[in-house]
XYZ file of C-alpha atoms in Angstrom:
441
model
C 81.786 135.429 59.715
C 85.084 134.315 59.801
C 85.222 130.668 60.909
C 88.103 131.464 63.395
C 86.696 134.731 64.739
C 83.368 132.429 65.279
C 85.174 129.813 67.133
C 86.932 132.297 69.408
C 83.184 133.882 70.183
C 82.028 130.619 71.314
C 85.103 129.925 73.990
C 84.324 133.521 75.130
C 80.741 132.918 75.594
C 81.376 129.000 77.503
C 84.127 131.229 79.656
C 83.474 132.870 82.821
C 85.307 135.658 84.877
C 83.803 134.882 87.846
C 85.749 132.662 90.382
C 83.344 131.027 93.042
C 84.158 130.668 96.661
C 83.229 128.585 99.570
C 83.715 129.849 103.119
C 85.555 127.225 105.946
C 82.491 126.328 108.282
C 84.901 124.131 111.132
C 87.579 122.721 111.678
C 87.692 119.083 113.394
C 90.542 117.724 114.163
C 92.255 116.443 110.819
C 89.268 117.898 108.418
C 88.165 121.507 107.538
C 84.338 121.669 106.562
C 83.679 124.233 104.157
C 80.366 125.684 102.894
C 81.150 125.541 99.139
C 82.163 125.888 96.317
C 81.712 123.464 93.633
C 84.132 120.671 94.323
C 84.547 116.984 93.106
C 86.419 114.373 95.269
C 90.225 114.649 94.648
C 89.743 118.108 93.953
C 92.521 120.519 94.819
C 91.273 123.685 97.188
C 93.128 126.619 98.083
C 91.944 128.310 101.414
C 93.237 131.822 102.040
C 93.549 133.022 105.864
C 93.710 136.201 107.671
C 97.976 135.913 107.483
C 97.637 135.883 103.674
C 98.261 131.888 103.460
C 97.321 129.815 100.573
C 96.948 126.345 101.656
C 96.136 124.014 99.472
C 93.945 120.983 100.180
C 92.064 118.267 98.953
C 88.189 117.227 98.658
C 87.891 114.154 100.763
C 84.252 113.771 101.306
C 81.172 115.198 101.250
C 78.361 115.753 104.366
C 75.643 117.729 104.321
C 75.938 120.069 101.532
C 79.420 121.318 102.664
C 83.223 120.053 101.604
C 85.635 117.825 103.653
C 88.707 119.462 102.648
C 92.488 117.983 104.357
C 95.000 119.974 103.732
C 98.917 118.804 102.541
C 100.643 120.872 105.111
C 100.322 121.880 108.703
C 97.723 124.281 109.538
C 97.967 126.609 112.039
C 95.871 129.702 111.177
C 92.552 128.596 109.079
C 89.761 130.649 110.891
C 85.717 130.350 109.833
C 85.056 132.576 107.158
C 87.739 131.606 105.431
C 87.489 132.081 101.953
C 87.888 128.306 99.752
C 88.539 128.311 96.052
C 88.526 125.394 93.947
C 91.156 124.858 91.177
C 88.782 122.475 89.478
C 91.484 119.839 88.998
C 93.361 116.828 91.268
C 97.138 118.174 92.254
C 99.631 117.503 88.989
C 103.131 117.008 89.968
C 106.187 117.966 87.258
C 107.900 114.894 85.885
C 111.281 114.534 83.422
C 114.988 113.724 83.639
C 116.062 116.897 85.426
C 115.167 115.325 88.641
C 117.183 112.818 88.721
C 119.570 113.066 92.137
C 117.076 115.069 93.633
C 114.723 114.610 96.443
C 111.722 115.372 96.323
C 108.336 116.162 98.915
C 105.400 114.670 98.899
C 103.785 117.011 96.312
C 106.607 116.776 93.856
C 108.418 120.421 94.952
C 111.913 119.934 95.438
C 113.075 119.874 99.517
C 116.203 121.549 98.972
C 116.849 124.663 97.014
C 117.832 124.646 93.983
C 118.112 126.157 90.389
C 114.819 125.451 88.497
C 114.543 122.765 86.350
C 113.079 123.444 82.872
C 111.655 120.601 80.605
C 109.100 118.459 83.162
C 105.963 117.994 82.087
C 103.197 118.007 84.730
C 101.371 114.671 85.403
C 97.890 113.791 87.888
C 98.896 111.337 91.239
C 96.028 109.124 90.833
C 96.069 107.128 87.860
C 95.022 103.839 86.592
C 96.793 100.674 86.303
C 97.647 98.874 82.958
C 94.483 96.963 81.408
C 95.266 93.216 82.744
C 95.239 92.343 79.236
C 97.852 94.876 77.932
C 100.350 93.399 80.370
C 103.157 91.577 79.033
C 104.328 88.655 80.574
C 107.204 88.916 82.916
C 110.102 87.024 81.123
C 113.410 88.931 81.705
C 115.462 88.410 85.003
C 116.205 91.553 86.820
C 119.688 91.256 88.403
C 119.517 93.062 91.727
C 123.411 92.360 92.712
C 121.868 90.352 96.170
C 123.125 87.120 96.132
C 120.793 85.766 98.063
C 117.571 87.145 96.228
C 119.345 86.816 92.758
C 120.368 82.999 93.764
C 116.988 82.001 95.621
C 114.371 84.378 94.795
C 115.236 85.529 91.501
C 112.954 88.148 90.100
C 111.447 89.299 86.777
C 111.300 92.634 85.183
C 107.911 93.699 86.174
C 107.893 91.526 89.182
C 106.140 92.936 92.561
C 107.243 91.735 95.575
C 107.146 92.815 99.468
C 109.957 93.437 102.015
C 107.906 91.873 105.550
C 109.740 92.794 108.416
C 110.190 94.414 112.041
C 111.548 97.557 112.377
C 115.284 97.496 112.920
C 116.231 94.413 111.195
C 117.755 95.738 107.445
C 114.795 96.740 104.975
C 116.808 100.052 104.323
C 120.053 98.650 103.854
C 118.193 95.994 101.889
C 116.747 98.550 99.481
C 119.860 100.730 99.134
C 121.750 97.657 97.707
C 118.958 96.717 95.556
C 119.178 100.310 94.131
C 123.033 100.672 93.994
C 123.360 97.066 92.474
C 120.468 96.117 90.123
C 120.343 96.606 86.409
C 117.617 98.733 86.230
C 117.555 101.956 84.523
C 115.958 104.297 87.145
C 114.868 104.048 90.900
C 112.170 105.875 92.127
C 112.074 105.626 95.919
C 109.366 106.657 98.509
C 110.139 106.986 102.326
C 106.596 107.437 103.454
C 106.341 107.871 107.128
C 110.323 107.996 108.155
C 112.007 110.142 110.810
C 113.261 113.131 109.426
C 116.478 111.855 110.457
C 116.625 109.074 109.227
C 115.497 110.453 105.684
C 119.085 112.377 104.921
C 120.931 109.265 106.764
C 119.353 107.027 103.872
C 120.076 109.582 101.327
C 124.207 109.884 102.053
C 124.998 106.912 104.165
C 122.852 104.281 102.239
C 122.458 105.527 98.593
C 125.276 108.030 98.931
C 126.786 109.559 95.436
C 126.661 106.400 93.585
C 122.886 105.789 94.066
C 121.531 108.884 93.882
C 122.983 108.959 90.260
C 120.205 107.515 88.850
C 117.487 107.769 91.542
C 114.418 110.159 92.817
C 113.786 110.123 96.302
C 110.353 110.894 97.594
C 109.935 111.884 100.957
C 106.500 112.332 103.138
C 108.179 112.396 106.611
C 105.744 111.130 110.414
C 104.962 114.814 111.287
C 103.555 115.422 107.469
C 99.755 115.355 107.379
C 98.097 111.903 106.630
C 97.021 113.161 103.501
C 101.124 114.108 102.521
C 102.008 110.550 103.559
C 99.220 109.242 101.192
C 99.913 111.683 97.880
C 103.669 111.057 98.591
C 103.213 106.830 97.438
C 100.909 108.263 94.921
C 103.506 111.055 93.594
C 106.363 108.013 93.847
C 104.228 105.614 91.645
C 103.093 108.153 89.033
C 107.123 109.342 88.671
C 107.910 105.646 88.431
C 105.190 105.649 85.669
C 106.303 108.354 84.014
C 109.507 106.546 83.497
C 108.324 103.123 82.598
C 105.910 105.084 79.475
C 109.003 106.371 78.023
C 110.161 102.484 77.774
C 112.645 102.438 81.037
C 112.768 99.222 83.561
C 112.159 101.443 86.982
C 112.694 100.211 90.017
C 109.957 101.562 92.440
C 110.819 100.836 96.081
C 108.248 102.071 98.778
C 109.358 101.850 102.519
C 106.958 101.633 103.773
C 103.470 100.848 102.281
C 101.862 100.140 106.120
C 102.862 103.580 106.887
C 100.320 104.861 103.807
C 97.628 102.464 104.805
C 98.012 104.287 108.391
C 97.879 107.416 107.114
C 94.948 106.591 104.872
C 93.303 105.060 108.205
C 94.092 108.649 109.516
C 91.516 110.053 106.733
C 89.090 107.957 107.000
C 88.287 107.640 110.296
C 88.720 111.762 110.232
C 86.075 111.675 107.087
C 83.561 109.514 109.388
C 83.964 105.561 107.818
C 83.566 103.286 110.437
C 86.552 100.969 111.577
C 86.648 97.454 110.097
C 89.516 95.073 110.395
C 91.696 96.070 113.528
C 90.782 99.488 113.550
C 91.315 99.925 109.417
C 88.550 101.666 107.401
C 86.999 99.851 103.939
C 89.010 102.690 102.304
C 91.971 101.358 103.164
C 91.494 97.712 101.411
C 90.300 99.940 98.591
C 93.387 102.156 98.253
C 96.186 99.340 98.874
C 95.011 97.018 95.342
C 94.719 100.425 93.004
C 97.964 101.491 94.108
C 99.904 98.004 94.356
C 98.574 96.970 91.019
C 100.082 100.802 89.173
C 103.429 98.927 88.942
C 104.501 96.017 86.770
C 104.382 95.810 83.120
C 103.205 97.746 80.459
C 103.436 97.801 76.614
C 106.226 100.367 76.987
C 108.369 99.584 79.902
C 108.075 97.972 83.049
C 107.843 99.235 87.151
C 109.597 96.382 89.592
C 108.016 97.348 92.553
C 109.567 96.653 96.277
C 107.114 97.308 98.845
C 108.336 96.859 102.748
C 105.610 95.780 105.038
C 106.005 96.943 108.305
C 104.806 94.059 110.629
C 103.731 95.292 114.016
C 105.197 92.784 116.926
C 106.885 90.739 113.902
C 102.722 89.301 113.532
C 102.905 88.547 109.558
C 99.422 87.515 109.552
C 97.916 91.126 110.607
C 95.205 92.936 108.053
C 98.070 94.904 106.472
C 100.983 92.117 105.543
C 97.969 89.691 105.314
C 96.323 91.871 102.458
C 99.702 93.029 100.632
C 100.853 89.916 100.382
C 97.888 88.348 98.600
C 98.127 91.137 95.849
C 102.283 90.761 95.259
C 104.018 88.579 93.226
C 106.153 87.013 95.951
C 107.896 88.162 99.443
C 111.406 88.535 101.122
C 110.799 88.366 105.280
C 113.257 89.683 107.106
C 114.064 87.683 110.806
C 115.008 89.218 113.497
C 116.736 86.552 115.058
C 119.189 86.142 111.744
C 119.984 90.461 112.636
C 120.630 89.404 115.778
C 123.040 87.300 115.146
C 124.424 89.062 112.583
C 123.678 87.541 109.557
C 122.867 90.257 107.248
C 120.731 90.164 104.813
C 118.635 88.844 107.674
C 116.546 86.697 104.778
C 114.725 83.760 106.083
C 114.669 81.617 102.921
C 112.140 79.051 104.377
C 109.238 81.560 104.494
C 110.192 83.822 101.434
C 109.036 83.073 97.879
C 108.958 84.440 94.270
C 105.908 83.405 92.339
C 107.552 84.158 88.831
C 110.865 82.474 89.432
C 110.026 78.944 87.823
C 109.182 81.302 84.859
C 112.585 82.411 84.651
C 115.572 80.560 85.629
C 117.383 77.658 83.671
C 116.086 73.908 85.125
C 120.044 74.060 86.870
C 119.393 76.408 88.810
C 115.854 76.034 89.816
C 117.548 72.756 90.833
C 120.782 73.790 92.416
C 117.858 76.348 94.310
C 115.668 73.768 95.092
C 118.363 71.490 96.460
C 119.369 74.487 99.124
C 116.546 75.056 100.499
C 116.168 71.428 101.331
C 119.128 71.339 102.777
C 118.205 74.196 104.573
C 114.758 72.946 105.952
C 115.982 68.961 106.989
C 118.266 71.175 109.702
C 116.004 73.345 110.789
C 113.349 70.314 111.179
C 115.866 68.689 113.222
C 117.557 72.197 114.886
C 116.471 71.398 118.753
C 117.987 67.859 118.033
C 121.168 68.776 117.252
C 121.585 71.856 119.642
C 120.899 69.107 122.830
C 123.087 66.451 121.083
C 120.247 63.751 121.116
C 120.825 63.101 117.216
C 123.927 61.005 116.192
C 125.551 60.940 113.402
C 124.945 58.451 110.914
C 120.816 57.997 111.972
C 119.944 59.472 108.672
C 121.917 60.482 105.974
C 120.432 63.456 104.779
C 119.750 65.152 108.213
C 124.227 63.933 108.320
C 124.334 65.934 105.306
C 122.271 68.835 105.968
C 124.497 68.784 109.540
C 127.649 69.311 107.532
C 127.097 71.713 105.389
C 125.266 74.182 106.983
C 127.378 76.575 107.969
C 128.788 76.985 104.607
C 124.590 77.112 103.517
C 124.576 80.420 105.852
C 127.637 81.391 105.254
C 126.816 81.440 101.283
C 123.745 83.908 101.582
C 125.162 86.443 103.783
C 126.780 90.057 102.113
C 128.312 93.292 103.051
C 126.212 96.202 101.938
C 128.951 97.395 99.318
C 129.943 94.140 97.896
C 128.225 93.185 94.885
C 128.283 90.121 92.583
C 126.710 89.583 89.228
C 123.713 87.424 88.427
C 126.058 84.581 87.314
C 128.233 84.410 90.566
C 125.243 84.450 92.939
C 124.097 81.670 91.245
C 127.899 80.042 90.990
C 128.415 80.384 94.856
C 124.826 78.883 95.103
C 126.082 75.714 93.306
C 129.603 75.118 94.959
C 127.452 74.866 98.316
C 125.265 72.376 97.280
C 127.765 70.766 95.465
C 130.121 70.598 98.764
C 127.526 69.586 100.393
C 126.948 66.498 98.157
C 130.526 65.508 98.598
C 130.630 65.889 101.997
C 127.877 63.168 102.073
């Protein structure tokens, strides 16, 4: 027989026409429980209703012989009896350079009409991170055009770091000048969570043209299902992936990653785990290191990753910030008393860090940085002092020091939204500060 013919017998034989289905059992609140079919966790499911709807939806969980199916859009007309197929595979999402300006849902679709793009290749959500051991060292600076994060916290290509703050104090307007400014060849950015408001307001007010140029915008919006908020970080960090394998630096910024370990709270109490920490479920402390650790460096390229932390009541010690910030390379917090006064970006220096910043930077200005923040803490040590005019001048000489320059300390670190300075001048301003300050001595 021909060899060919033979081998096109066999793939008939290991086919099969038939397609199985599963019938929806109940619904309970978030979850649909289905009697069949064959289903593995992360599977996609379509379930057809009575108004000739295909939703799609994903395998959860498993109890008692029947599926735990949540589906990625609203549902408003799944009935028992229902009939459930199962594609067989987790949800792909189409990838390339043709979505570039666009944004994007959770799923990958596109949010506003357009012409089709042709040339994306389709890629799975959920994927693993980079063996530890494949991982290049972080060694080049990534300019981000903030002075005050250039100057102070300077960070690495491949560098992770977290955005703590309050709501209403400047993580947006943050992460719009990080992706306007920084040297990086792509941003990827998720707004997981957002008012749909606020969603088109960060698109044309605080990228506007000149961001979206070379950004993707991924949006899972509050009134999406939990399950939409959760693929939409997942869909944001396989794009940036995507990217970084075809040897790009990508900037991933995700605002905010406490809004996905909400939603994934959502599923999990919905699937039956048992609250742990403050009302979290295990699955949440299992989701937030597999997705955290998909960015940073790889053989090819590398993903530097900006995650904000939305801190309930400003409490940076709740499950949440506590847990993010033990996986991240470093953090920015944001104060709200420095936006209320003002002083944007509301950075408080004293209680932000970057872990790979001794790696990079020249002795100068690990020194000239070193020096600042010195400065910086002998006044706010001695801050109640001074505002009640108990301390006199000439008691100490470095709190006298510290006393004159700090206005010009503050001064230095603040910065419009559209100005931007290079690497080099951040670091320049940084120096005539502490420099005035020595003189002023």
């Amino acid at each position: 027989m021909n060899p060919s013919l033979d081998r096109i017998h066999r793939m008939i034989d290991r086919s099969s026409s038939l397609v199985e289905y599963g019938k929806v059992r109940q619904v309970i609140g978030l979850m649909i429980e289905s009697a069949g079919p064959e289903a593995s966790i992360g599977d996609v499911c379509f379930i057809y209703t009575s108004s000739d709807q295909k939703i799609p939806a994903e395998v959860v969980g498993f109890r008692k012989g029947s599926l735990l199916l949540m589906p990625y859009d609203r549902v408003t007309s799944v009935a028992p009896g229902n009939l459930v197929e199962s594609s067989g595979v987790p949800w792909k999402v189409p990838v390339g350079t043709g979505l570039i300006g666009t944004v994007l849902d959770g799923l990958g679709r596109p949010l506003e009409e357009a012409d089709p793009v042709f040339g994306l290749t389709e890629i799975s959500t959920d994927n693993n991170p980079p063996s530890p051991l494949s991982r290049p060292r972080i060694e080049q600076i990534l300019p981000v055009g903030v002075k005050v994060i250039d100057s102070l916290f300077t960070i690495g290509k491949g560098q992770r770091l977290g955005i703590f703050a309050g709501s209403g104090v400047g993580k947006s307007t943050l992460l719009s000048m990080i992706a306007k400014h920084s040297e990086a060849d792509i941003n990827v950015i998720a707004l997981i969570g957002e008012r749909g408001r606020e969603v088109k307001d960060f698109v044309e007010r605080d990228l506007g043209q000149e961001g979206m140029k070379r950004t993707i915008v991924i949006a899972a919006t509050s009134d999406q299902p939990a399950l939409m908020r959760v693929k939409g970080a997942m869909t944001a960090t396989a794009v940036a992936e995507y990217f970084r394998n075809k040897g790009m630096h990508v900037n991933l910024m995700m605002d905010s990653v406490t809004r996905v370990a909400m939603a994934q709270r959502e599923i999990g109490l919905a699937a039956g785990e048992p609250p742990a920490t403050k009302g979290y479920t295990p699955s949440v402390f299992a989701l937030l290191p597999r997705l955290l650790e998909r960015s940073g460096t790889s053989i090819n390229g590398s993903i530097t990753a900006f995650y904000t932390v939305l801190v309930d009541g400003d409490d940076f010690n709740e499950p949440i910030a506590d847990t993010v910030r033990g996986i991240l390379d470093g953090h920015i917090v944001l104060d709200r008393e420095l936006a209320n006064r003002g002083h944007f970006p509301a950075v408080n220096i004293l209680q932000s860090i970057s872990r790979v910043m001794n790696e990079l930077c020249s002795p100068e200005h690990l020194r000239i940085a070193e020096e600042f923040r010195h400065l910086l803490a002998v006044y706010k040590e001695h801050e109640d002092l001074i505002s009640i005019g108990a301390y006199k001048k000439g008691s100490n000489e470095i709190v006298d020091r510290a006393l004159n320059v700090f206005p010009d300390l503050m001064e230095a670190v603040k910065q419009h939204a559209d100005e931007h300075l290079t690497f080099e001048e951040s670091v320049e301003v940084l120096a005539e500060v502490v420099y005035k300050g020595a003189v002023k001595s």
